[in-house]
Tab-separated table of C-alpha atoms in Angstrom:
chain	number	residue	atom	x	y	z
A	1	UNK	CA	0.000	0.000	0.000
A	2	UNK	CA	1.575	3.252	-1.204
A	3	UNK	CA	-0.540	5.444	1.049
A	4	UNK	CA	-2.051	7.221	-1.963
A	5	UNK	CA	-5.769	6.664	-2.381
A	6	UNK	CA	-7.841	7.198	-5.485
A	7	UNK	CA	-11.588	7.114	-5.931
A	8	UNK	CA	-13.494	5.732	-7.639
A	9	UNK	CA	-11.719	2.550	-8.754
A	10	UNK	CA	-13.859	2.196	-11.823
A	11	UNK	CA	-15.984	4.676	-13.700
A	12	UNK	CA	-18.191	4.008	-16.703
A	13	UNK	CA	-19.787	6.925	-18.456
A	14	UNK	CA	-20.969	8.113	-21.837
A	15	UNK	CA	-19.441	10.417	-24.402
A	16	UNK	CA	-20.027	14.072	-23.732
A	17	UNK	CA	-20.255	13.604	-19.986
A	18	UNK	CA	-18.076	15.067	-17.243
A	19	UNK	CA	-16.404	13.144	-14.420
A	20	UNK	CA	-14.259	13.945	-11.417
A	21	UNK	CA	-11.467	11.716	-10.190
A	22	UNK	CA	-10.208	12.141	-6.664
A	23	UNK	CA	-6.803	11.585	-5.126
A	24	UNK	CA	-5.582	11.752	-1.551
A	25	UNK	CA	-1.791	11.909	-1.319
A	26	UNK	CA	0.365	10.248	1.301
A	27	UNK	CA	0.289	12.004	4.613
A	28	UNK	CA	2.662	14.955	4.484
A	29	UNK	CA	3.263	14.887	0.740
A	30	UNK	CA	2.824	18.285	-0.864
A	31	UNK	CA	3.221	17.333	-4.525
A	32	UNK	CA	0.521	15.594	-6.504
A	33	UNK	CA	0.914	14.335	-10.057
A	34	UNK	CA	-1.680	13.020	-12.488
A	35	UNK	CA	-0.872	10.504	-15.226
A	36	UNK	CA	-2.901	8.861	-17.953
A	37	UNK	CA	-2.216	5.357	-19.210
A	38	UNK	CA	-4.081	4.491	-22.377
A	39	UNK	CA	-4.127	1.017	-23.886
A	40	UNK	CA	-0.609	-0.125	-24.813
A	41	UNK	CA	0.819	3.235	-23.827
A	42	UNK	CA	3.177	4.265	-21.118
A	43	UNK	CA	2.147	6.660	-18.425
A	44	UNK	CA	1.640	10.140	-19.823
A	45	UNK	CA	2.258	12.978	-17.416
A	46	UNK	CA	-0.728	15.311	-17.264
A	47	UNK	CA	-0.217	17.862	-14.515
A	48	UNK	CA	1.512	18.511	-11.213
A	49	UNK	CA	0.407	20.493	-8.183
A	50	UNK	CA	2.525	21.541	-5.269
A	51	UNK	CA	0.921	22.787	-2.064
A	52	UNK	CA	-2.170	23.970	-3.876
A	53	UNK	CA	-0.445	25.619	-6.822
A	54	UNK	CA	-0.105	24.298	-10.343
A	55	UNK	CA	3.534	23.473	-10.889
A	56	UNK	CA	3.826	21.839	-14.270
A	57	UNK	CA	1.697	20.826	-17.194
A	58	UNK	CA	2.301	17.952	-19.523
A	59	UNK	CA	0.089	16.509	-22.226
A	60	UNK	CA	-3.159	17.616	-20.659
A	61	UNK	CA	-6.082	18.404	-22.909
A	62	UNK	CA	-7.981	21.662	-22.508
A	63	UNK	CA	-11.070	19.590	-21.655
A	64	UNK	CA	-9.228	18.364	-18.580
A	65	UNK	CA	-8.510	20.396	-15.487
A	66	UNK	CA	-7.253	19.720	-12.016
A	67	UNK	CA	-6.917	21.380	-8.664
A	68	UNK	CA	-5.365	20.732	-5.296
A	69	UNK	CA	-7.289	21.725	-2.226
A	70	UNK	CA	-6.031	23.142	1.102
A	71	UNK	CA	-6.157	19.671	2.650
A	72	UNK	CA	-3.840	18.624	-0.240
A	73	UNK	CA	-6.225	16.226	-1.881
A	74	UNK	CA	-6.551	16.697	-5.623
A	75	UNK	CA	-9.268	16.292	-8.203
A	76	UNK	CA	-8.943	15.733	-11.927
A	77	UNK	CA	-11.950	16.918	-13.915
A	78	UNK	CA	-12.543	15.461	-17.351
A	79	UNK	CA	-15.271	17.036	-19.470
A	80	UNK	CA	-16.855	16.532	-22.892
A	81	UNK	CA	-15.595	12.981	-22.697
A	82	UNK	CA	-14.635	11.128	-25.842
A	83	UNK	CA	-14.105	7.429	-26.471
A	84	UNK	CA	-10.368	8.032	-26.586
A	85	UNK	CA	-10.372	9.277	-23.010
A	86	UNK	CA	-10.911	5.721	-21.824
A	87	UNK	CA	-7.786	4.955	-19.830
A	88	UNK	CA	-6.276	4.328	-16.439
A	89	UNK	CA	-5.679	7.533	-14.543
A	90	UNK	CA	-3.026	7.457	-11.861
A	91	UNK	CA	-2.299	9.926	-9.160
A	92	UNK	CA	1.102	10.047	-7.498
A	93	UNK	CA	2.486	12.066	-4.636
A	94	UNK	CA	5.907	13.025	-3.382
A	95	UNK	CA	7.286	14.950	-0.478
A	96	UNK	CA	8.660	17.888	-2.374
A	97	UNK	CA	9.722	19.326	-5.664
A	98	UNK	CA	13.113	17.718	-6.038
A	99	UNK	CA	13.262	15.349	-8.962
A	100	UNK	CA	14.901	12.727	-6.857
A	101	UNK	CA	11.923	12.547	-4.552
A	102	UNK	CA	10.282	9.213	-5.090
A	103	UNK	CA	6.776	9.376	-6.479
A	104	UNK	CA	4.275	7.081	-4.812
A	105	UNK	CA	1.425	5.982	-7.029
A	106	UNK	CA	-2.153	5.245	-6.171
A	107	UNK	CA	-3.960	2.182	-7.568
A	108	UNK	CA	-5.541	4.209	-10.359
A	109	UNK	CA	-9.040	4.919	-11.621
A	110	UNK	CA	-10.148	3.013	-14.686
A	111	UNK	CA	-12.347	5.228	-16.840
A	112	UNK	CA	-14.462	3.693	-19.571
A	113	UNK	CA	-16.258	6.027	-21.958
A	114	UNK	CA	-19.007	4.341	-23.969
B	1	UNK	CA	7.594	11.004	-30.815
B	2	UNK	CA	8.594	8.727	-27.975
B	3	UNK	CA	11.479	10.016	-25.942
B	4	UNK	CA	11.744	6.893	-23.812
B	5	UNK	CA	11.481	3.589	-25.624
B	6	UNK	CA	11.149	0.080	-24.344
B	7	UNK	CA	11.269	-1.936	-27.513
B	8	UNK	CA	10.463	-5.305	-25.983
B	9	UNK	CA	6.812	-5.507	-24.944
B	10	UNK	CA	7.439	-8.782	-23.159
B	11	UNK	CA	10.196	-10.989	-21.795
B	12	UNK	CA	10.052	-14.519	-20.466
B	13	UNK	CA	12.779	-15.861	-18.190
B	14	UNK	CA	13.321	-19.015	-16.183
B	15	UNK	CA	13.432	-18.715	-12.410
B	16	UNK	CA	16.975	-18.285	-11.148
B	17	UNK	CA	18.283	-16.854	-14.403
B	18	UNK	CA	19.061	-13.246	-15.216
B	19	UNK	CA	16.395	-10.889	-16.537
B	20	UNK	CA	17.616	-7.974	-18.634
B	21	UNK	CA	15.184	-5.220	-19.464
B	22	UNK	CA	16.279	-2.530	-21.866
B	23	UNK	CA	15.390	1.102	-22.335
B	24	UNK	CA	16.528	3.696	-24.864
B	25	UNK	CA	16.051	7.424	-24.731
B	26	UNK	CA	16.464	10.158	-27.266
B	27	UNK	CA	16.676	13.338	-25.240
B	28	UNK	CA	20.185	14.272	-24.136
B	29	UNK	CA	18.694	16.565	-21.485
B	30	UNK	CA	17.588	13.563	-19.439
B	31	UNK	CA	19.893	13.119	-16.487
B	32	UNK	CA	17.941	11.023	-14.025
B	33	UNK	CA	16.474	7.635	-14.748
B	34	UNK	CA	14.165	5.366	-12.836
B	35	UNK	CA	12.595	1.953	-13.057
B	36	UNK	CA	9.107	1.285	-11.769
B	37	UNK	CA	7.408	-2.068	-11.361
B	38	UNK	CA	3.691	-2.535	-11.773
B	39	UNK	CA	1.503	-5.448	-10.760
B	40	UNK	CA	-2.019	-5.787	-12.168
B	41	UNK	CA	-4.636	-3.628	-10.432
B	42	UNK	CA	-1.947	-1.680	-8.602
B	43	UNK	CA	-0.110	1.536	-9.256
B	44	UNK	CA	3.565	1.537	-10.269
B	45	UNK	CA	6.077	1.245	-7.454
B	46	UNK	CA	9.557	2.677	-7.504
B	47	UNK	CA	12.296	0.108	-7.924
B	48	UNK	CA	15.652	1.738	-8.535
B	49	UNK	CA	17.117	4.915	-9.994
B	50	UNK	CA	20.360	6.205	-11.432
B	51	UNK	CA	21.797	9.637	-11.968
B	52	UNK	CA	23.695	10.457	-15.128
B	53	UNK	CA	26.868	10.982	-13.116
B	54	UNK	CA	26.932	7.236	-12.500
B	55	UNK	CA	26.992	4.300	-14.858
B	56	UNK	CA	25.793	1.682	-12.410
B	57	UNK	CA	23.561	1.457	-9.375
B	58	UNK	CA	22.877	-1.678	-7.433
B	59	UNK	CA	20.203	-2.584	-4.913
B	60	UNK	CA	20.090	-6.215	-3.904
B	61	UNK	CA	19.081	-8.320	-6.874
B	62	UNK	CA	18.481	-5.255	-9.016
B	63	UNK	CA	21.171	-3.385	-10.939
B	64	UNK	CA	20.673	-0.553	-13.373
B	65	UNK	CA	23.335	0.241	-15.949
B	66	UNK	CA	23.502	3.525	-17.825
B	67	UNK	CA	25.361	4.043	-21.093
B	68	UNK	CA	25.103	7.753	-21.783
B	69	UNK	CA	26.883	7.699	-25.100
B	70	UNK	CA	24.410	5.133	-26.397
B	71	UNK	CA	21.477	6.737	-24.565
B	72	UNK	CA	20.661	3.326	-23.212
B	73	UNK	CA	19.926	1.883	-19.824
B	74	UNK	CA	19.182	-1.596	-18.672
B	75	UNK	CA	17.796	-3.261	-15.575
B	76	UNK	CA	19.303	-6.546	-14.516
B	77	UNK	CA	17.500	-8.824	-12.090
B	78	UNK	CA	19.600	-11.640	-10.700
B	79	UNK	CA	18.404	-14.176	-9.800
B	80	UNK	CA	14.912	-13.770	-11.214
B	81	UNK	CA	12.027	-14.946	-9.055
B	82	UNK	CA	8.387	-15.676	-9.955
B	83	UNK	CA	7.357	-12.720	-7.789
B	84	UNK	CA	9.267	-10.453	-10.160
B	85	UNK	CA	6.649	-11.106	-12.825
B	86	UNK	CA	5.211	-7.674	-13.525
B	87	UNK	CA	5.329	-4.818	-16.001
B	88	UNK	CA	8.503	-2.764	-15.728
B	89	UNK	CA	8.504	0.874	-16.755
B	90	UNK	CA	11.573	2.893	-17.517
B	91	UNK	CA	11.270	6.620	-16.819
B	92	UNK	CA	13.489	9.631	-17.345
B	93	UNK	CA	13.627	13.114	-15.973
B	94	UNK	CA	15.240	16.280	-17.273
B	95	UNK	CA	16.741	19.241	-15.521
B	96	UNK	CA	14.458	22.096	-14.614
B	97	UNK	CA	13.383	24.194	-17.521
B	98	UNK	CA	12.628	21.327	-19.799
B	99	UNK	CA	9.186	19.753	-19.862
B	100	UNK	CA	7.766	22.126	-17.308
B	101	UNK	CA	9.520	21.366	-14.065
B	102	UNK	CA	11.574	19.032	-12.056
B	103	UNK	CA	9.744	15.874	-11.206
B	104	UNK	CA	8.189	15.550	-14.650
B	105	UNK	CA	8.759	11.914	-15.520
B	106	UNK	CA	8.673	10.632	-19.083
B	107	UNK	CA	7.743	6.952	-19.132
B	108	UNK	CA	8.303	4.194	-21.642
B	109	UNK	CA	5.474	1.838	-22.593
B	110	UNK	CA	6.687	-0.909	-20.336
B	111	UNK	CA	7.986	-4.458	-20.655
B	112	UNK	CA	6.002	-7.339	-19.240
B	113	UNK	CA	8.331	-9.755	-17.480
B	114	UNK	CA	7.236	-13.320	-16.863
B	115	UNK	CA	9.438	-15.440	-14.633
B	116	UNK	CA	8.604	-19.122	-14.961
B	117	UNK	CA	9.184	-21.543	-12.083
């Protein structure tokens, strides 16, 4: 158990809909990262938050947004969903900003868009 | 364009033998490399890392080798055990200023290792 929790585990929805994925980082970790893993793809970095502030953006679509709340949990909002958004979405956390800080991953949320 | 490539989608090894997983990268700005292991229905877990100032890092049965001139790294597992069966991801990180920030990991697609008893 990494100490990172993600809810829900599975999510099935229809095209055009909007969903919210939730992540609680390890106790004390200030950095939260979101990744997407599509079929047969590696993990694609989406976005990073540090202590409530957006720190870095990767390959995140404009239809996607995220935020980190004062209690450090984070939410990833996916809107106007398309079939191609079906993927595993992972959240990870680390203690700080240093690159050498190990990232601890949650179990992921599997999103299926029908 | 993939910056981190794991060209072998799968690898099968006999228990007790050596497993060698390979990873190539294209971006010369990468200077920190990691391996993650992933079991089904779980998130990736950190295994071992190496900085570009080194060419080898060892942790128990796991050794990572880095060949900067070839932009190639490999993970050796000796001896391989059935519990090592998992998907292994190679990841790389660049210095600040590239890709948005420190901590931005670029992952390969993974290699599925099967260790047979």
